[in-house]
mmCIF file of C-alpha atoms in Angstrom:
data_model
loop_
_atom_site.group_PDB
_atom_site.id
_atom_site.type_symbol
_atom_site.label_atom_id
_atom_site.label_comp_id
_atom_site.label_asym_id
_atom_site.label_seq_id
_atom_site.Cartn_x
_atom_site.Cartn_y
_atom_site.Cartn_z
ATOM 1 C CA UNK C 1 40.318 19.301 4.769
ATOM 2 C CA UNK C 2 38.267 16.895 2.652
ATOM 3 C CA UNK C 3 38.753 14.230 5.318
ATOM 4 C CA UNK C 4 37.486 16.613 8.008
ATOM 5 C CA UNK C 5 34.429 17.537 5.936
ATOM 6 C CA UNK C 6 33.642 13.865 5.411
ATOM 7 C CA UNK C 7 33.815 13.223 9.160
ATOM 8 C CA UNK C 8 31.545 16.196 9.869
ATOM 9 C CA UNK C 9 29.041 15.002 7.270
ATOM 10 C CA UNK C 10 29.017 11.536 8.819
ATOM 11 C CA UNK C 11 28.514 12.951 12.308
ATOM 12 C CA UNK C 12 25.651 15.099 11.050
ATOM 13 C CA UNK C 13 23.991 12.083 9.444
ATOM 14 C CA UNK C 14 24.382 9.995 12.599
ATOM 15 C CA UNK C 15 22.990 12.832 14.720
ATOM 16 C CA UNK C 16 19.996 13.168 12.388
ATOM 17 C CA UNK C 17 19.306 9.443 12.426
ATOM 18 C CA UNK C 18 19.506 9.370 16.215
ATOM 19 C CA UNK C 19 17.050 12.260 16.420
ATOM 20 C CA UNK C 20 14.497 10.333 14.398
ATOM 21 C CA UNK C 21 12.152 7.959 16.175
ATOM 22 C CA UNK C 22 11.960 4.331 15.053
ATOM 23 C CA UNK C 23 9.832 1.886 16.993
ATOM 24 C CA UNK C 24 9.535 -1.660 15.672
ATOM 25 C CA UNK C 25 7.198 -4.536 16.367
ATOM 26 C CA UNK C 26 4.362 -2.643 18.039
ATOM 27 C CA UNK C 27 1.394 -5.007 18.595
ATOM 28 C CA UNK C 28 -1.913 -3.655 17.323
ATOM 29 C CA UNK C 29 -4.335 -6.489 18.103
ATOM 30 C CA UNK C 30 -3.831 -6.935 21.831
ATOM 31 C CA UNK C 31 -1.703 -10.037 21.298
ATOM 32 C CA UNK C 32 2.020 -10.771 21.116
ATOM 33 C CA UNK C 33 1.896 -11.735 17.436
ATOM 34 C CA UNK C 34 4.574 -10.585 14.993
ATOM 35 C CA UNK C 35 2.095 -10.953 12.128
ATOM 36 C CA UNK C 36 -0.159 -8.439 13.840
ATOM 37 C CA UNK C 37 2.387 -5.760 14.585
ATOM 38 C CA UNK C 38 3.646 -2.591 12.942
ATOM 39 C CA UNK C 39 6.685 -0.312 12.728
ATOM 40 C CA UNK C 40 6.701 3.475 13.088
ATOM 41 C CA UNK C 41 9.308 5.855 11.657
ATOM 42 C CA UNK C 42 8.998 9.521 12.656
ATOM 43 C CA UNK C 43 11.178 12.545 11.859
ATOM 44 C CA UNK C 44 12.828 14.499 14.623
ATOM 45 C CA UNK C 45 10.455 16.875 16.423
ATOM 46 C CA UNK C 46 7.480 15.552 14.476
ATOM 47 C CA UNK C 47 4.204 17.311 15.223
ATOM 48 C CA UNK C 48 0.898 16.999 13.365
ATOM 49 C CA UNK C 49 2.584 15.479 10.311
ATOM 50 C CA UNK C 50 0.659 13.506 7.691
ATOM 51 C CA UNK C 51 0.985 9.737 7.873
ATOM 52 C CA UNK C 52 2.039 7.234 5.214
ATOM 53 C CA UNK C 53 0.441 3.848 5.955
ATOM 54 C CA UNK C 54 2.332 1.115 4.061
ATOM 55 C CA UNK C 55 1.071 -2.426 3.288
ATOM 56 C CA UNK C 56 3.714 -4.910 2.117
ATOM 57 C CA UNK C 57 3.280 -7.340 -0.765
ATOM 58 C CA UNK C 58 4.097 -11.005 -1.164
ATOM 59 C CA UNK C 59 1.088 -12.614 -2.794
ATOM 60 C CA UNK C 60 -0.807 -12.784 0.547
ATOM 61 C CA UNK C 61 1.453 -15.734 1.468
ATOM 62 C CA UNK C 62 4.831 -14.151 2.273
ATOM 63 C CA UNK C 63 6.322 -10.731 2.948
ATOM 64 C CA UNK C 64 7.078 -8.571 5.962
ATOM 65 C CA UNK C 65 6.732 -4.996 7.181
ATOM 66 C CA UNK C 66 10.526 -4.691 7.348
ATOM 67 C CA UNK C 67 10.850 -4.851 3.545
ATOM 68 C CA UNK C 68 10.562 -1.102 3.041
ATOM 69 C CA UNK C 69 13.946 -0.196 1.485
ATOM 70 C CA UNK C 70 14.195 3.599 1.093
ATOM 71 C CA UNK C 71 10.583 4.449 1.792
ATOM 72 C CA UNK C 72 10.725 5.412 5.491
ATOM 73 C CA UNK C 73 13.495 7.950 4.932
ATOM 74 C CA UNK C 74 11.971 9.223 1.682
ATOM 75 C CA UNK C 75 8.658 9.916 3.392
ATOM 76 C CA UNK C 76 10.243 11.413 6.506
ATOM 77 C CA UNK C 77 12.270 13.741 4.297
ATOM 78 C CA UNK C 78 8.948 14.965 2.871
ATOM 79 C CA UNK C 79 7.504 15.572 6.318
ATOM 80 C CA UNK C 80 5.570 12.342 6.908
ATOM 81 C CA UNK C 81 5.409 9.822 9.707
ATOM 82 C CA UNK C 82 5.797 6.396 8.076
ATOM 83 C CA UNK C 83 4.012 3.267 9.322
ATOM 84 C CA UNK C 84 4.603 -0.232 7.925
ATOM 85 C CA UNK C 85 2.194 -2.982 8.944
ATOM 86 C CA UNK C 86 2.196 -6.746 9.083
ATOM 87 C CA UNK C 87 -0.896 -8.915 8.722
ATOM 88 C CA UNK C 88 -1.574 -12.622 9.003
ATOM 89 C CA UNK C 89 -0.965 -14.561 5.817
ATOM 90 C CA UNK C 90 -2.534 -17.368 3.845
ATOM 91 C CA UNK C 91 -3.110 -20.227 4.385
ATOM 92 C CA UNK C 92 -3.312 -19.487 8.131
ATOM 93 C CA UNK C 93 -6.232 -17.107 7.505
ATOM 94 C CA UNK C 94 -8.570 -16.382 4.621
ATOM 95 C CA UNK C 95 -8.755 -13.158 2.635
ATOM 96 C CA UNK C 96 -11.466 -11.637 4.813
ATOM 97 C CA UNK C 97 -9.442 -12.054 8.013
ATOM 98 C CA UNK C 98 -6.355 -10.740 6.265
ATOM 99 C CA UNK C 99 -8.100 -7.513 5.166
ATOM 100 C CA UNK C 100 -9.546 -7.038 8.639
ATOM 101 C CA UNK C 101 -6.055 -7.316 10.135
ATOM 102 C CA UNK C 102 -5.003 -4.371 7.982
ATOM 103 C CA UNK C 103 -8.080 -2.411 9.060
ATOM 104 C CA UNK C 104 -7.327 -3.182 12.706
ATOM 105 C CA UNK C 105 -3.765 -1.906 12.288
ATOM 106 C CA UNK C 106 -5.250 1.276 10.842
ATOM 107 C CA UNK C 107 -7.342 1.604 14.016
ATOM 108 C CA UNK C 108 -4.113 1.547 16.036
ATOM 109 C CA UNK C 109 -2.746 4.358 13.873
ATOM 110 C CA UNK C 110 -5.848 6.448 14.489
ATOM 111 C CA UNK C 111 -5.538 5.914 18.241
ATOM 112 C CA UNK C 112 -1.774 6.233 18.725
ATOM 113 C CA UNK C 113 0.037 7.944 15.853
ATOM 114 C CA UNK C 114 -0.263 11.376 17.504
ATOM 115 C CA UNK C 115 2.146 10.034 20.150
ATOM 116 C CA UNK C 116 4.757 9.935 17.371
ATOM 117 C CA UNK C 117 3.886 13.339 15.918
ATOM 118 C CA UNK C 118 1.494 12.087 13.252
ATOM 119 C CA UNK C 119 -1.891 13.497 12.325
ATOM 120 C CA UNK C 120 -4.483 10.676 12.313
ATOM 121 C CA UNK C 121 -6.790 12.774 10.152
ATOM 122 C CA UNK C 122 -4.367 12.971 7.205
ATOM 123 C CA UNK C 123 -3.371 9.515 6.017
ATOM 124 C CA UNK C 124 -1.976 8.172 2.753
ATOM 125 C CA UNK C 125 -2.662 4.457 2.258
ATOM 126 C CA UNK C 126 -0.167 2.702 -0.020
ATOM 127 C CA UNK C 127 1.051 -0.782 -0.822
ATOM 128 C CA UNK C 128 2.842 -2.940 -3.373
ATOM 129 C CA UNK C 129 1.533 -5.996 -5.243
ATOM 130 C CA UNK C 130 -0.784 -7.853 -2.826
ATOM 131 C CA UNK C 131 -0.486 -4.750 -0.668
ATOM 132 C CA UNK C 132 -1.723 -2.688 -3.610
ATOM 133 C CA UNK C 133 -4.935 -4.728 -3.721
ATOM 134 C CA UNK C 134 -5.357 -4.275 0.028
ATOM 135 C CA UNK C 135 -4.669 -0.534 -0.144
ATOM 136 C CA UNK C 136 -7.135 0.001 -2.984
ATOM 137 C CA UNK C 137 -9.793 -2.111 -1.244
ATOM 138 C CA UNK C 138 -9.372 -0.302 2.083
ATOM 139 C CA UNK C 139 -9.868 3.035 0.300
ATOM 140 C CA UNK C 140 -12.941 2.020 -1.732
ATOM 141 C CA UNK C 141 -14.885 -0.489 0.401
ATOM 142 C CA UNK C 142 -15.807 1.504 3.488
ATOM 143 C CA UNK C 143 -17.014 -1.524 5.444
ATOM 144 C CA UNK C 144 -13.584 -2.538 6.754
ATOM 145 C CA UNK C 145 -12.758 0.828 8.306
ATOM 146 C CA UNK C 146 -16.347 1.318 9.430
ATOM 147 C CA UNK C 147 -16.049 -1.899 11.474
ATOM 148 C CA UNK C 148 -13.212 -0.125 13.282
ATOM 149 C CA UNK C 149 -15.221 3.061 13.784
ATOM 150 C CA UNK C 150 -13.314 4.993 11.093
ATOM 151 C CA UNK C 151 -14.721 6.986 8.199
ATOM 152 C CA UNK C 152 -13.142 7.776 4.844
ATOM 153 C CA UNK C 153 -12.682 11.392 6.004
ATOM 154 C CA UNK C 154 -9.210 10.566 7.356
ATOM 155 C CA UNK C 155 -8.026 9.194 3.990
ATOM 156 C CA UNK C 156 -6.273 11.893 1.984
ATOM 157 C CA UNK C 157 -4.690 9.706 -0.690
ATOM 158 C CA UNK C 158 -4.226 6.157 -1.951
ATOM 159 C CA UNK C 159 -1.181 4.876 -3.851
ATOM 160 C CA UNK C 160 -1.297 1.249 -5.012
ATOM 161 C CA UNK C 161 1.850 -0.076 -6.761
ATOM 162 C CA UNK C 162 1.639 -2.652 -9.553
ATOM 163 C CA UNK C 163 -1.346 -4.642 -8.335
ATOM 164 C CA UNK C 164 -3.045 -7.216 -10.562
ATOM 165 C CA UNK C 165 -6.200 -7.758 -8.504
ATOM 166 C CA UNK C 166 -8.187 -4.528 -8.458
ATOM 167 C CA UNK C 167 -10.676 -6.527 -10.566
ATOM 168 C CA UNK C 168 -10.346 -10.110 -9.343
ATOM 169 C CA UNK C 169 -12.902 -11.718 -11.713
ATOM 170 C CA UNK C 170 -11.012 -10.216 -14.666
ATOM 171 C CA UNK C 171 -7.575 -11.534 -13.657
ATOM 172 C CA UNK C 172 -9.067 -14.964 -12.852
ATOM 173 C CA UNK C 173 -10.652 -15.136 -16.300
ATOM 174 C CA UNK C 174 -7.452 -13.972 -18.019
ATOM 175 C CA UNK C 175 -5.399 -16.593 -16.187
ATOM 176 C CA UNK C 176 -7.775 -19.441 -16.909
ATOM 177 C CA UNK C 177 -8.162 -18.562 -20.597
ATOM 178 C CA UNK C 178 -4.376 -18.430 -20.894
ATOM 179 C CA UNK C 179 -3.977 -21.842 -19.274
ATOM 180 C CA UNK C 180 -6.704 -23.383 -21.427
ATOM 181 C CA UNK C 181 -5.509 -21.957 -24.746
ATOM 182 C CA UNK C 182 -1.926 -22.974 -24.148
ATOM 183 C CA UNK C 183 -2.626 -26.326 -22.502
ATOM 184 C CA UNK C 184 -0.873 -25.253 -19.305
ATOM 185 C CA UNK C 185 -1.292 -26.847 -15.899
ATOM 186 C CA UNK C 186 -2.539 -24.258 -13.393
ATOM 187 C CA UNK C 187 -0.109 -23.621 -10.513
ATOM 188 C CA UNK C 188 -1.197 -24.703 -7.045
ATOM 189 C CA UNK C 189 -1.188 -21.085 -5.906
ATOM 190 C CA UNK C 190 -3.384 -19.015 -8.192
ATOM 191 C CA UNK C 191 -5.906 -16.232 -7.899
ATOM 192 C CA UNK C 192 -8.976 -18.463 -7.832
ATOM 193 C CA UNK C 193 -7.424 -20.509 -5.045
ATOM 194 C CA UNK C 194 -6.592 -17.340 -3.119
ATOM 195 C CA UNK C 195 -9.935 -15.568 -3.508
ATOM 196 C CA UNK C 196 -12.277 -18.570 -3.624
ATOM 197 C CA UNK C 197 -14.680 -20.007 -6.175
ATOM 198 C CA UNK C 198 -17.727 -17.950 -5.190
ATOM 199 C CA UNK C 199 -18.210 -15.229 -7.844
ATOM 200 C CA UNK C 200 -19.619 -12.928 -5.165
ATOM 201 C CA UNK C 201 -16.351 -13.178 -3.206
ATOM 202 C CA UNK C 202 -14.273 -12.414 -6.291
ATOM 203 C CA UNK C 203 -16.214 -9.189 -6.748
ATOM 204 C CA UNK C 204 -16.261 -8.409 -3.041
ATOM 205 C CA UNK C 205 -12.466 -8.332 -2.784
ATOM 206 C CA UNK C 206 -12.162 -6.169 -5.930
ATOM 207 C CA UNK C 207 -11.772 -2.429 -5.435
ATOM 208 C CA UNK C 208 -13.431 -1.611 -8.766
ATOM 209 C CA UNK C 209 -16.806 -2.963 -7.612
ATOM 210 C CA UNK C 210 -16.901 -0.637 -4.597
ATOM 211 C CA UNK C 211 -16.168 2.630 -6.379
ATOM 212 C CA UNK C 212 -19.054 5.090 -6.411
ATOM 213 C CA UNK C 213 -19.585 8.821 -6.455
ATOM 214 C CA UNK C 214 -19.844 10.880 -3.289
ATOM 215 C CA UNK C 215 -18.676 8.235 -0.818
ATOM 216 C CA UNK C 216 -15.455 10.033 0.135
ATOM 217 C CA UNK C 217 -12.947 7.937 -1.822
ATOM 218 C CA UNK C 218 -9.605 9.794 -1.681
ATOM 219 C CA UNK C 219 -7.449 10.812 -4.666
ATOM 220 C CA UNK C 220 -5.489 7.942 -6.238
ATOM 221 C CA UNK C 221 -2.027 7.642 -7.746
ATOM 222 C CA UNK C 222 -1.849 4.231 -9.446
ATOM 223 C CA UNK C 223 1.742 3.236 -10.189
ATOM 224 C CA UNK C 224 2.513 0.260 -12.416
ATOM 225 C CA UNK C 225 5.235 -1.070 -14.681
ATOM 226 C CA UNK C 226 4.765 -0.866 -18.433
ATOM 227 C CA UNK C 227 6.131 -4.352 -19.135
ATOM 228 C CA UNK C 228 3.392 -6.509 -17.575
ATOM 229 C CA UNK C 229 0.117 -6.591 -19.541
ATOM 230 C CA UNK C 230 -1.818 -7.826 -16.511
ATOM 231 C CA UNK C 231 -0.865 -4.947 -14.213
ATOM 232 C CA UNK C 232 -1.172 -2.475 -17.097
ATOM 233 C CA UNK C 233 -4.754 -3.628 -17.715
ATOM 234 C CA UNK C 234 -5.643 -3.660 -14.030
ATOM 235 C CA UNK C 235 -4.241 -0.147 -13.498
ATOM 236 C CA UNK C 236 -6.197 1.085 -16.524
ATOM 237 C CA UNK C 237 -9.384 -0.572 -15.256
ATOM 238 C CA UNK C 238 -9.125 0.873 -11.749
ATOM 239 C CA UNK C 239 -8.168 4.293 -13.060
ATOM 240 C CA UNK C 240 -11.077 4.371 -15.507
ATOM 241 C CA UNK C 241 -13.617 3.381 -12.839
ATOM 242 C CA UNK C 242 -12.302 5.979 -10.389
ATOM 243 C CA UNK C 243 -12.322 8.752 -12.980
ATOM 244 C CA UNK C 244 -15.856 7.834 -14.029
ATOM 245 C CA UNK C 245 -16.880 8.263 -10.385
ATOM 246 C CA UNK C 246 -15.276 11.705 -10.234
ATOM 247 C CA UNK C 247 -12.298 10.670 -8.090
ATOM 248 C CA UNK C 248 -9.097 12.631 -8.741
ATOM 249 C CA UNK C 249 -6.891 9.914 -10.266
ATOM 250 C CA UNK C 250 -3.535 9.652 -12.011
ATOM 251 C CA UNK C 251 -2.166 6.465 -13.575
ATOM 252 C CA UNK C 252 1.617 6.360 -14.038
ATOM 253 C CA UNK C 253 3.489 3.689 -16.039
ATOM 254 C CA UNK C 254 7.110 3.127 -15.025
ATOM 255 C CA UNK C 255 9.278 2.130 -17.975
ATOM 256 C CA UNK C 256 12.230 -0.255 -17.855
ATOM 257 C CA UNK C 257 11.286 -1.484 -14.383
ATOM 258 C CA UNK C 258 10.421 -4.907 -13.051
ATOM 259 C CA UNK C 259 7.662 -5.543 -10.529
ATOM 260 C CA UNK C 260 10.165 -5.552 -7.645
ATOM 261 C CA UNK C 261 12.281 -2.680 -8.954
ATOM 262 C CA UNK C 262 9.305 -0.336 -8.964
ATOM 263 C CA UNK C 263 8.876 -1.032 -5.255
ATOM 264 C CA UNK C 264 12.554 -1.128 -4.290
ATOM 265 C CA UNK C 265 13.470 2.078 -6.155
ATOM 266 C CA UNK C 266 10.724 4.204 -4.645
ATOM 267 C CA UNK C 267 12.551 7.030 -2.906
ATOM 268 C CA UNK C 268 15.610 7.087 -5.166
ATOM 269 C CA UNK C 269 16.663 10.460 -6.597
ATOM 270 C CA UNK C 270 15.708 10.953 -10.249
ATOM 271 C CA UNK C 271 13.434 7.894 -10.222
ATOM 272 C CA UNK C 272 10.399 8.785 -12.410
ATOM 273 C CA UNK C 273 7.896 6.905 -10.249
ATOM 274 C CA UNK C 274 9.297 8.597 -7.152
ATOM 275 C CA UNK C 275 8.940 11.993 -8.798
ATOM 276 C CA UNK C 276 5.316 11.159 -9.694
ATOM 277 C CA UNK C 277 4.767 10.203 -6.055
ATOM 278 C CA UNK C 278 6.292 13.449 -4.772
ATOM 279 C CA UNK C 279 4.083 15.492 -7.120
ATOM 280 C CA UNK C 280 1.048 13.582 -5.880
ATOM 281 C CA UNK C 281 1.988 14.143 -2.227
ATOM 282 C CA UNK C 282 2.619 17.837 -2.766
ATOM 283 C CA UNK C 283 -0.765 18.262 -4.422
ATOM 284 C CA UNK C 284 -2.790 15.996 -2.162
ATOM 285 C CA UNK C 285 -1.372 17.045 1.179
ATOM 286 C CA UNK C 286 -0.941 20.754 0.491
ATOM 287 C CA UNK C 287 -2.373 22.787 3.337
#
């Protein structure tokens, strides 16, 4: 009997997975370029569902849209269409081109996600690490979406995970003071090298310098680990600026997690950060 029940459960799972729609490697820039493509995961019979727009991490140099672990299924189980995007990486392009790739992929979502049962007017933007910086910037600096003919009205939430560059000048200064005080040799890849030496650029790519009242910035859930003083400080800084501007904001510190574990465990049962995410989704996307 137990064996029969196990077989039935497996068949049910397979049937459910087959009913879901997964389409990988969709080009969004009019070119056959894997770095400018995206993946869509949609529940069975999806119709007018909110959309989770995911931006991978990797320090702007590595990473891929396929590195999503449990997130597509976790979001589909909560009634979302899940989209994971690629973007060109350094050093092939600079930071400005990289951000505009993400904005262009968002344009594709606005134009096509209804074909997969998604609602282009109800989007959560989220990302981990470098993707957290990109998510926060996309949701605070309206210029990138405006270039694509999109307003902040479609953004219903933003969820950056463990970013350390919401305030780029601050992290650059912290790094360089640390190196100087301890007599350390700076690594070849560092934040000043990634964002440039122009102070105006450092501010321009920082979400905190674009936050203002009454510009339509969506609610934020800022997830970070408690063990890294840099991401703790950056989460605090972004949260404080958003709250000062009247943006509904929650900052959640995940204990006993590493930078990668916070990302990889999102969607696991009984994971505290996942539960914080589900509470945020229920509140933010309640009809």
